[in-house]
Amino acid sequence: MNELELPPAPALPADVRERVLHRVLHRMDAAPAAAPRRRTSFLPAAAAAVVVAIAATTVTAVTGFGADDPAGLDRLPPATVTDGGPGAASGEDPGRDPFAGVELPPPSGQPATDLALARCAAAVVHSGRAGEYPPTREWRSTLHMGVGAVESDLEINDSFACLVSPGSVAVSGLTGTPAGEVQVVRMSAGQLVVLNPDRREFAIGLPDKMLISEDRVTFVDIYSGETPDRMRLTVTGGYDGPVPEPAQALGVVDRDLPERPDTPEGRYLDECFDGLPTHAHVNARLWIPVGWHDVGGAAPPALVARIGDLAAGFCVTDPVYGRAFAEAPLRPDHRSGLASPVVFHRGGGSAVLMAVSPDVTRVEIAAVPMLPHQPTPRSAAPPQQDPVADAGCTILDGLAMCTIDSRQQETNRQARDQVVVTAYTADSPAGVEVYRN
């Protein structure tokens, strides 16, 4: 077990592990320090936590993707399927089964992957363009990676790609704009896919951050300020020049979700998202403001937002690194228990978003000195610790937003303060510790 009390995940196959590592390392080299994008491979294990540390800023999604975690996408109501391409479907009954008439692939044992693949298949069938693809019953996910809180990339049959987001699906064709022996497809404003059926080695990107790959399907993130015409593509033995105008992926809006209104809070979120890379969200306007947390003092203010029952996050003004957005999926098990952590941010200060029971009347956060030795489950209770700092949390729509200035002078990470969250109910007026990090 690890510090988040999660079971160890089984080993990935060697080829998948190599591809995941290659993509993660490239993003660590290429991503701007203030705006990490979280990618998670879908493992055949319970929900895994993901920690990305860049420029001393840590975001921990305590609720990661996993075999039993479809990230709530199955809880969305079906909606009209629309697509700008040939054969667009329109006027469908929003109450119908979204997978009616779709021959779904057999289950893989990973519900999150199966659901994403089903949405990709339904998008192709309902758009009237199924004849351009292999039969959907024969589709297999050869790689599935979570992106941010509720988006994911799929490689299908090791020959084409699908980008799944809360309200829409984009599916590449089996071909794209040719550039030597590879072909280029645009999946979204912030993402390309390179199709490489002959596994030629190629490099793509700006001169100072090139992605090198020989995979048959490669997702290429477009970072802020970049456009494909500024990027270069070099294919072994076939092409060396600017990235050609990519073919457009099939795009289908398959979920009817509200978008953020034009309010002061909505505009604040707009400004927060402006600092994120272009590829961070397919549609950032699906994040709806919930409310402010601002208790004054040294506790940084934060604006809480969510996408329905799918995901929650917050924009916090970090005392050292400035404005940052942290997000994570909401899971059904957040509805059980007194309080469950959703996402934790530590930079110059610390912030944690909790899902809380209706019985919770008050939540507080404190920074306490780290114990020399962490207690084990059967050890004596730890000694009472006087907080270095404390602050109240704000309860908003079943969520508790907590922030605290927990900066430390020590450079030794082991000497840093721990963040402790305590929840109070009528039955527990003395409080119950619900989170420690």
Coordinates of C-alpha atoms in Angstrom, one line a residue:
M1 CA 0.0 0.0 0.0
N2 CA 1.1 3.6 -0.6
E3 CA 0.5 6.8 1.3
L4 CA -2.9 7.2 -0.4
E5 CA -3.8 3.7 0.7
L6 CA -4.3 2.4 -2.8
P7 CA -3.5 -1.1 -3.9
P8 CA -0.5 -1.5 -6.2
A9 CA -1.5 -1.7 -9.9
P10 CA -0.4 -4.7 -11.9
A11 CA 2.4 -4.3 -14.4
L12 CA 1.6 -3.0 -17.8
P13 CA 2.7 -4.9 -20.9
A14 CA 6.2 -3.9 -21.9
D15 CA 5.1 -2.2 -25.2
V16 CA 2.3 -0.3 -23.5
R17 CA 4.5 0.8 -20.6
E18 CA 7.1 2.1 -23.1
R19 CA 4.6 4.1 -25.0
V20 CA 3.0 5.6 -21.9
L21 CA 6.4 6.5 -20.5
H22 CA 7.5 8.0 -23.8
R23 CA 4.4 10.3 -23.9
V24 CA 4.6 11.3 -20.3
L25 CA 8.3 12.2 -20.5
H26 CA 7.7 14.2 -23.7
R27 CA 5.0 16.2 -21.9
M28 CA 7.2 16.9 -18.9
D29 CA 9.9 18.2 -21.2
A30 CA 7.5 20.3 -23.4
A31 CA 4.7 21.5 -21.1
P32 CA 4.9 25.0 -19.6
A33 CA 5.8 24.8 -15.9
A34 CA 2.7 26.5 -14.7
A35 CA 0.2 24.4 -16.6
P36 CA 0.7 20.6 -16.3
R37 CA -1.8 18.4 -18.0
R38 CA -2.5 15.2 -16.3
R39 CA -2.5 11.9 -18.4
T40 CA -3.4 8.6 -16.8
S41 CA -3.1 5.2 -18.3
F42 CA -6.2 3.1 -17.6
L43 CA -5.0 0.2 -15.5
P44 CA -6.8 -3.0 -14.7
A45 CA -6.9 -2.1 -11.0
A46 CA -8.9 0.1 -8.6
A47 CA -8.8 3.8 -9.1
A48 CA -5.2 5.1 -9.2
A49 CA -4.0 8.4 -7.9
V50 CA -1.9 10.5 -10.2
V51 CA 0.7 13.0 -9.0
V52 CA 2.3 15.4 -11.4
A53 CA 5.0 17.6 -9.9
I54 CA 6.3 20.5 -12.1
A55 CA 8.2 23.6 -10.8
A56 CA 7.5 22.6 -7.2
T57 CA 3.7 22.6 -7.8
T58 CA 1.9 19.4 -7.0
V59 CA -1.6 18.4 -8.1
T60 CA -2.9 15.1 -6.7
A61 CA -6.1 13.8 -8.2
V62 CA -7.1 11.6 -5.3
T63 CA -9.8 10.2 -7.6
G64 CA -8.1 8.8 -10.7
F65 CA -9.3 6.7 -13.5
G66 CA -9.3 3.0 -13.1
A67 CA -11.1 -0.2 -14.1
D68 CA -14.1 0.5 -12.0
D69 CA -14.2 4.2 -12.6
P70 CA -16.0 5.3 -15.8
A71 CA -15.6 8.9 -14.5
G72 CA -19.3 9.4 -14.4
L73 CA -19.7 9.6 -18.2
D74 CA -22.4 6.9 -18.0
R75 CA -24.4 9.1 -15.8
L76 CA -24.9 11.8 -18.5
P77 CA -28.3 11.8 -20.2
P78 CA -28.2 10.9 -23.9
A79 CA -28.7 13.8 -26.2
T80 CA -29.1 14.7 -29.9
V81 CA -26.2 13.6 -32.0
T82 CA -24.9 16.2 -34.4
D83 CA -22.0 16.4 -36.7
G84 CA -20.9 18.9 -39.4
G85 CA -19.7 16.1 -41.8
P86 CA -21.6 14.2 -44.4
G87 CA -24.5 12.1 -43.1
A88 CA -25.0 14.1 -40.0
A89 CA -27.7 12.8 -37.7
S90 CA -30.2 15.3 -36.3
G91 CA -33.5 15.4 -34.5
E92 CA -32.9 12.1 -32.6
D93 CA -35.0 11.5 -29.5
P94 CA -32.9 12.7 -26.5
G95 CA -34.5 10.0 -24.4
R96 CA -33.4 7.1 -26.5
D97 CA -30.6 4.6 -25.8
P98 CA -27.4 6.3 -27.1
F99 CA -26.0 2.9 -28.1
A100 CA -29.2 1.6 -29.8
G101 CA -28.3 0.1 -33.2
V102 CA -24.6 0.0 -32.4
E103 CA -22.8 -3.3 -32.4
L104 CA -20.5 -2.8 -29.4
P105 CA -17.2 -4.5 -29.0
P106 CA -17.0 -7.2 -26.4
P107 CA -16.2 -6.1 -22.8
S108 CA -12.5 -5.8 -22.0
G109 CA -12.9 -6.0 -18.2
Q110 CA -12.1 -2.2 -17.9
P111 CA -15.5 -0.4 -17.7
A112 CA -13.9 3.1 -18.3
T113 CA -12.3 1.9 -21.5
D114 CA -15.4 0.0 -22.6
L115 CA -17.6 3.1 -22.1
A116 CA -15.3 5.4 -24.0
L117 CA -15.0 2.9 -26.9
A118 CA -18.8 2.5 -27.0
R119 CA -19.2 6.3 -27.3
C120 CA -16.7 6.4 -30.1
A121 CA -18.5 3.6 -31.9
A122 CA -21.9 5.2 -31.4
A123 CA -20.5 8.5 -32.8
V124 CA -19.4 6.8 -36.0
V125 CA -22.7 4.8 -36.4
H126 CA -25.0 7.7 -35.7
S127 CA -23.1 10.1 -38.0
G128 CA -23.9 7.8 -40.9
R129 CA -20.2 7.2 -41.7
A130 CA -19.7 3.7 -40.3
G131 CA -18.8 2.4 -43.7
E132 CA -15.5 4.4 -43.5
Y133 CA -14.4 2.3 -40.5
P134 CA -14.0 -1.4 -39.6
P135 CA -17.1 -3.0 -38.1
T136 CA -17.6 -1.6 -34.6
R137 CA -17.9 -5.0 -33.1
E138 CA -14.3 -5.6 -34.1
W139 CA -12.9 -2.5 -32.4
R140 CA -10.4 -2.9 -29.6
S141 CA -8.6 -0.2 -27.6
T142 CA -4.9 -0.7 -28.0
L143 CA -4.1 2.2 -25.6
H144 CA -6.4 4.3 -23.4
M145 CA -5.1 7.4 -21.5
G146 CA -7.1 9.7 -19.3
V147 CA -6.6 13.4 -20.0
G148 CA -7.3 15.9 -17.2
A149 CA -10.4 15.1 -15.2
V150 CA -12.9 13.7 -17.7
E151 CA -11.3 13.4 -21.1
S152 CA -9.5 10.5 -22.6
D153 CA -7.5 9.5 -25.7
L154 CA -8.0 6.1 -27.3
E155 CA -6.0 4.3 -29.9
I156 CA -8.3 1.8 -31.7
N157 CA -7.1 -1.3 -33.4
D158 CA -3.6 0.3 -33.5
S159 CA -4.8 2.2 -36.6
F160 CA -7.0 5.2 -35.7
A161 CA -7.8 7.4 -32.8
C162 CA -10.7 8.7 -30.7
L163 CA -10.8 11.7 -28.3
V164 CA -13.6 11.5 -25.7
S165 CA -14.7 14.5 -23.7
P166 CA -17.7 15.1 -21.5
G167 CA -20.0 16.5 -24.3
S168 CA -18.5 15.3 -27.5
V169 CA -16.4 12.6 -29.3
A170 CA -13.9 13.1 -32.1
V171 CA -12.8 10.1 -34.3
S172 CA -10.0 10.2 -36.8
G173 CA -10.4 8.5 -40.1
L174 CA -8.2 5.6 -41.1
T175 CA -6.4 8.2 -43.2
G176 CA -5.5 11.9 -43.0
T177 CA -3.5 14.5 -44.9
P178 CA -0.5 12.7 -46.3
A179 CA 3.1 13.8 -45.4
G180 CA 5.4 11.2 -46.8
E181 CA 4.6 7.9 -45.2
V182 CA 2.5 9.3 -42.4
Q183 CA -0.9 11.2 -42.3
V184 CA -2.1 14.0 -40.1
V185 CA -5.5 14.5 -38.5
R186 CA -6.8 17.3 -36.3
M187 CA -8.8 16.0 -33.4
S188 CA -9.5 19.4 -31.6
A189 CA -8.2 22.9 -31.4
G190 CA -5.4 21.6 -29.2
Q191 CA -4.6 18.2 -30.5
L192 CA -3.3 16.4 -33.7
V193 CA -3.0 12.7 -34.4
V194 CA -0.3 11.2 -36.7
L195 CA -1.3 8.0 -38.4
N196 CA 1.8 5.9 -39.2
P197 CA 0.7 2.4 -40.5
D198 CA 4.2 1.5 -41.6
R199 CA 5.8 2.5 -38.3
R200 CA 8.3 5.0 -39.9
E201 CA 10.2 7.1 -37.3
F202 CA 9.1 10.7 -37.4
A203 CA 9.6 13.9 -35.4
I204 CA 6.9 16.6 -35.0
G205 CA 6.7 19.9 -33.1
L206 CA 8.6 23.1 -32.7
P207 CA 12.4 23.0 -33.0
D208 CA 12.9 23.2 -29.2
K209 CA 10.3 20.5 -28.3
M210 CA 10.0 17.8 -30.9
L211 CA 8.1 14.6 -30.3
I212 CA 9.9 11.6 -31.8
S213 CA 7.8 8.4 -32.4
E214 CA 7.4 5.4 -34.6
D215 CA 4.0 4.3 -33.1
R216 CA 1.2 3.6 -35.6
V217 CA -1.0 6.2 -33.8
T218 CA 0.5 9.2 -32.0
F219 CA -1.4 12.0 -30.2
V220 CA 0.3 15.4 -30.5
D221 CA -0.7 18.1 -28.1
I222 CA -0.6 21.7 -29.4
Y223 CA 0.6 24.0 -26.7
S224 CA -0.4 27.7 -26.2
G225 CA 0.8 29.9 -29.0
E226 CA 1.4 27.1 -31.4
T227 CA -0.3 26.3 -34.6
P228 CA 0.3 23.4 -37.0
D229 CA 1.7 25.7 -39.7
R230 CA 4.5 26.7 -37.2
M231 CA 5.3 23.1 -36.4
R232 CA 7.7 20.9 -38.4
L233 CA 7.4 17.3 -39.4
T234 CA 10.2 15.1 -40.4
V235 CA 9.6 11.5 -41.6
T236 CA 12.4 9.1 -42.1
G237 CA 12.9 8.7 -45.9
G238 CA 9.8 10.6 -46.9
Y239 CA 9.1 14.1 -45.7
D240 CA 10.8 17.1 -44.1
G241 CA 8.8 20.3 -43.9
P242 CA 5.9 22.2 -42.3
V243 CA 3.0 20.2 -40.9
P244 CA 0.5 20.2 -43.8
E245 CA -3.1 21.3 -43.2
P246 CA -4.5 18.4 -41.2
A247 CA -7.7 16.5 -42.2
Q248 CA -10.5 17.2 -39.7
A249 CA -11.6 14.3 -37.5
L250 CA -15.3 13.3 -37.4
G251 CA -16.8 15.4 -34.6
V252 CA -20.0 14.4 -32.8
V253 CA -21.8 16.2 -29.9
D254 CA -23.4 13.3 -28.1
R255 CA -24.2 14.9 -24.7
D256 CA -26.3 18.0 -24.1
L257 CA -24.4 19.9 -21.3
P258 CA -24.8 23.5 -20.2
E259 CA -22.1 26.0 -20.9
R260 CA -20.7 28.6 -18.5
P261 CA -22.8 31.8 -18.4
D262 CA -21.4 35.3 -18.9
T263 CA -21.1 36.3 -15.3
P264 CA -18.3 37.8 -13.3
E265 CA -17.5 34.3 -12.0
G266 CA -17.6 32.9 -15.5
R267 CA -15.3 35.6 -16.8
Y268 CA -12.9 34.9 -13.9
L269 CA -12.8 31.2 -15.0
D270 CA -12.2 32.4 -18.6
E271 CA -9.1 34.2 -17.3
C272 CA -8.0 31.2 -15.3
F273 CA -8.3 28.9 -18.3
D274 CA -6.5 31.4 -20.5
G275 CA -3.3 30.5 -18.7
L276 CA -3.7 26.8 -19.5
P277 CA -2.3 25.2 -22.7
T278 CA -4.6 25.1 -25.8
H279 CA -5.0 21.3 -25.4
A280 CA -6.0 21.4 -21.7
H281 CA -9.8 21.1 -22.4
V282 CA -11.8 20.3 -25.5
N283 CA -14.5 22.7 -24.3
A284 CA -13.6 24.6 -21.2
R285 CA -16.9 26.3 -21.1
L286 CA -18.5 23.2 -19.7
W287 CA -17.0 24.1 -16.3
I288 CA -19.7 26.0 -14.4
P289 CA -18.8 28.2 -11.4
V290 CA -20.2 26.9 -8.1
G291 CA -19.1 29.7 -5.7
W292 CA -16.3 31.5 -4.0
H293 CA -14.1 30.4 -1.1
D294 CA -12.6 33.5 0.5
V295 CA -12.1 33.5 4.2
G296 CA -9.5 36.2 4.3
G297 CA -6.3 36.2 6.2
A298 CA -3.4 34.2 4.6
A299 CA -5.7 31.6 3.1
P300 CA -5.7 32.0 -0.7
P301 CA -9.1 32.6 -2.4
A302 CA -10.5 30.0 -4.8
L303 CA -13.4 29.7 -7.2
V304 CA -15.0 26.3 -7.2
A305 CA -16.4 24.9 -10.5
R306 CA -17.8 21.6 -11.7
I307 CA -19.1 19.8 -14.7
G308 CA -22.4 18.4 -13.3
D309 CA -21.7 15.1 -11.5
L310 CA -18.7 14.4 -13.7
A311 CA -15.9 16.5 -12.3
A312 CA -15.0 19.2 -9.8
G313 CA -12.1 21.7 -9.6
F314 CA -11.1 25.1 -8.5
C315 CA -9.1 28.1 -9.6
V316 CA -6.8 29.2 -6.8
T317 CA -4.5 32.1 -6.6
D318 CA -1.3 30.5 -5.3
P319 CA 0.8 32.9 -3.2
V320 CA 4.0 31.9 -5.1
Y321 CA 3.0 30.6 -8.5
G322 CA -0.1 32.7 -9.3
R323 CA -3.4 31.5 -10.6
A324 CA -3.8 27.7 -11.2
F325 CA -6.6 25.3 -12.0
A326 CA -6.8 21.9 -10.4
E327 CA -9.5 19.3 -11.4
A328 CA -10.5 15.7 -10.8
P329 CA -13.4 13.4 -11.6
L330 CA -16.2 12.9 -9.2
R331 CA -16.9 9.3 -8.3
P332 CA -20.1 7.7 -7.1
D333 CA -18.4 6.7 -3.8
H334 CA -18.0 10.4 -3.0
R335 CA -21.6 10.2 -1.9
S336 CA -20.7 7.8 0.9
G337 CA -18.9 8.6 4.2
L338 CA -18.4 11.8 5.9
A339 CA -16.0 13.4 3.5
S340 CA -13.7 12.3 0.6
P341 CA -10.8 14.2 -0.9
V342 CA -11.3 15.1 -4.6
V343 CA -8.2 17.0 -5.6
F344 CA -5.2 18.4 -3.7
H345 CA -2.9 21.3 -4.8
R346 CA 0.3 22.2 -3.2
G347 CA 2.4 25.1 -4.4
G348 CA 3.3 28.1 -2.4
G349 CA 0.2 27.3 -0.4
S350 CA -2.1 24.3 -0.1
A351 CA -5.6 23.7 -1.3
V352 CA -7.9 20.7 -1.1
L353 CA -11.4 20.2 -2.5
M354 CA -13.5 17.7 -0.5
A355 CA -16.8 16.0 -1.3
V356 CA -18.8 16.2 2.0
S357 CA -21.9 14.6 3.4
P358 CA -25.1 16.7 4.0
D359 CA -24.5 15.9 7.7
V360 CA -21.3 18.0 7.7
T361 CA -21.9 21.4 9.3
R362 CA -18.4 22.8 9.3
V363 CA -14.9 22.0 7.8
E364 CA -11.6 23.3 8.9
I365 CA -8.0 23.0 7.5
A366 CA -4.8 23.2 9.5
A367 CA -1.1 23.0 8.8
V368 CA 0.7 20.9 11.4
P369 CA 4.4 19.8 11.8
M370 CA 5.0 16.4 10.1
L371 CA 5.4 13.6 12.5
P372 CA 8.9 12.0 12.6
H373 CA 7.3 8.6 12.2
Q374 CA 3.9 8.1 10.7
P375 CA 1.5 6.0 12.8
T376 CA 0.5 2.6 11.5
P377 CA -3.1 1.4 11.7
R378 CA -2.5 -0.5 15.0
S379 CA -0.1 2.0 16.6
A380 CA -1.1 4.4 19.4
A381 CA -2.8 7.6 18.4
P382 CA -0.4 10.3 17.4
P383 CA 0.3 13.1 19.9
Q384 CA -1.9 16.2 19.7
Q385 CA -0.2 18.7 17.4
D386 CA -0.5 22.5 17.6
P387 CA -1.3 23.9 14.2
V388 CA 1.2 26.2 12.5
A389 CA -1.7 27.8 10.7
D390 CA -5.5 27.1 10.4
A391 CA -8.5 28.4 8.4
G392 CA -12.1 27.7 7.8
C393 CA -13.4 26.0 4.7
T394 CA -16.4 26.9 2.6
I395 CA -19.1 24.3 1.9
L396 CA -20.6 24.7 -1.6
D397 CA -23.0 22.3 -3.3
G398 CA -21.8 19.2 -1.5
L399 CA -18.2 20.3 -1.8
A400 CA -15.9 21.8 0.8
M401 CA -13.1 24.1 -0.5
C402 CA -10.2 24.5 1.9
T403 CA -7.0 26.6 1.3
I404 CA -4.1 27.5 3.6
D405 CA -0.8 29.3 3.4
S406 CA 1.5 26.4 4.3
R407 CA 4.8 27.7 2.9
Q408 CA 7.9 26.3 4.6
Q409 CA 11.4 27.8 4.9
E410 CA 13.1 24.3 4.9
T411 CA 14.3 22.9 1.7
N412 CA 14.0 19.3 3.1
R413 CA 10.7 17.9 1.9
Q414 CA 10.5 15.7 5.0
A415 CA 10.4 18.9 7.1
R416 CA 7.3 20.3 5.4
D417 CA 4.1 20.8 7.3
Q418 CA 1.2 18.4 6.8
V419 CA -2.2 19.6 5.8
V420 CA -5.0 18.2 8.0
V421 CA -8.7 18.6 7.2
T422 CA -11.3 18.1 10.0
A423 CA -15.1 17.8 9.5
Y424 CA -17.7 18.5 12.1
T425 CA -21.3 17.2 12.5
A426 CA -24.0 17.4 15.1
D427 CA -22.9 14.0 16.3
S428 CA -19.2 14.8 16.2
P429 CA -18.9 18.3 17.7
A430 CA -15.2 17.7 18.5
G431 CA -14.5 17.0 14.8
V432 CA -13.2 14.0 12.8
E433 CA -10.0 14.1 10.8
V434 CA -11.0 13.3 7.2
Y435 CA -7.8 14.0 5.3
R436 CA -4.0 14.4 5.9
N437 CA -1.3 15.0 3.4

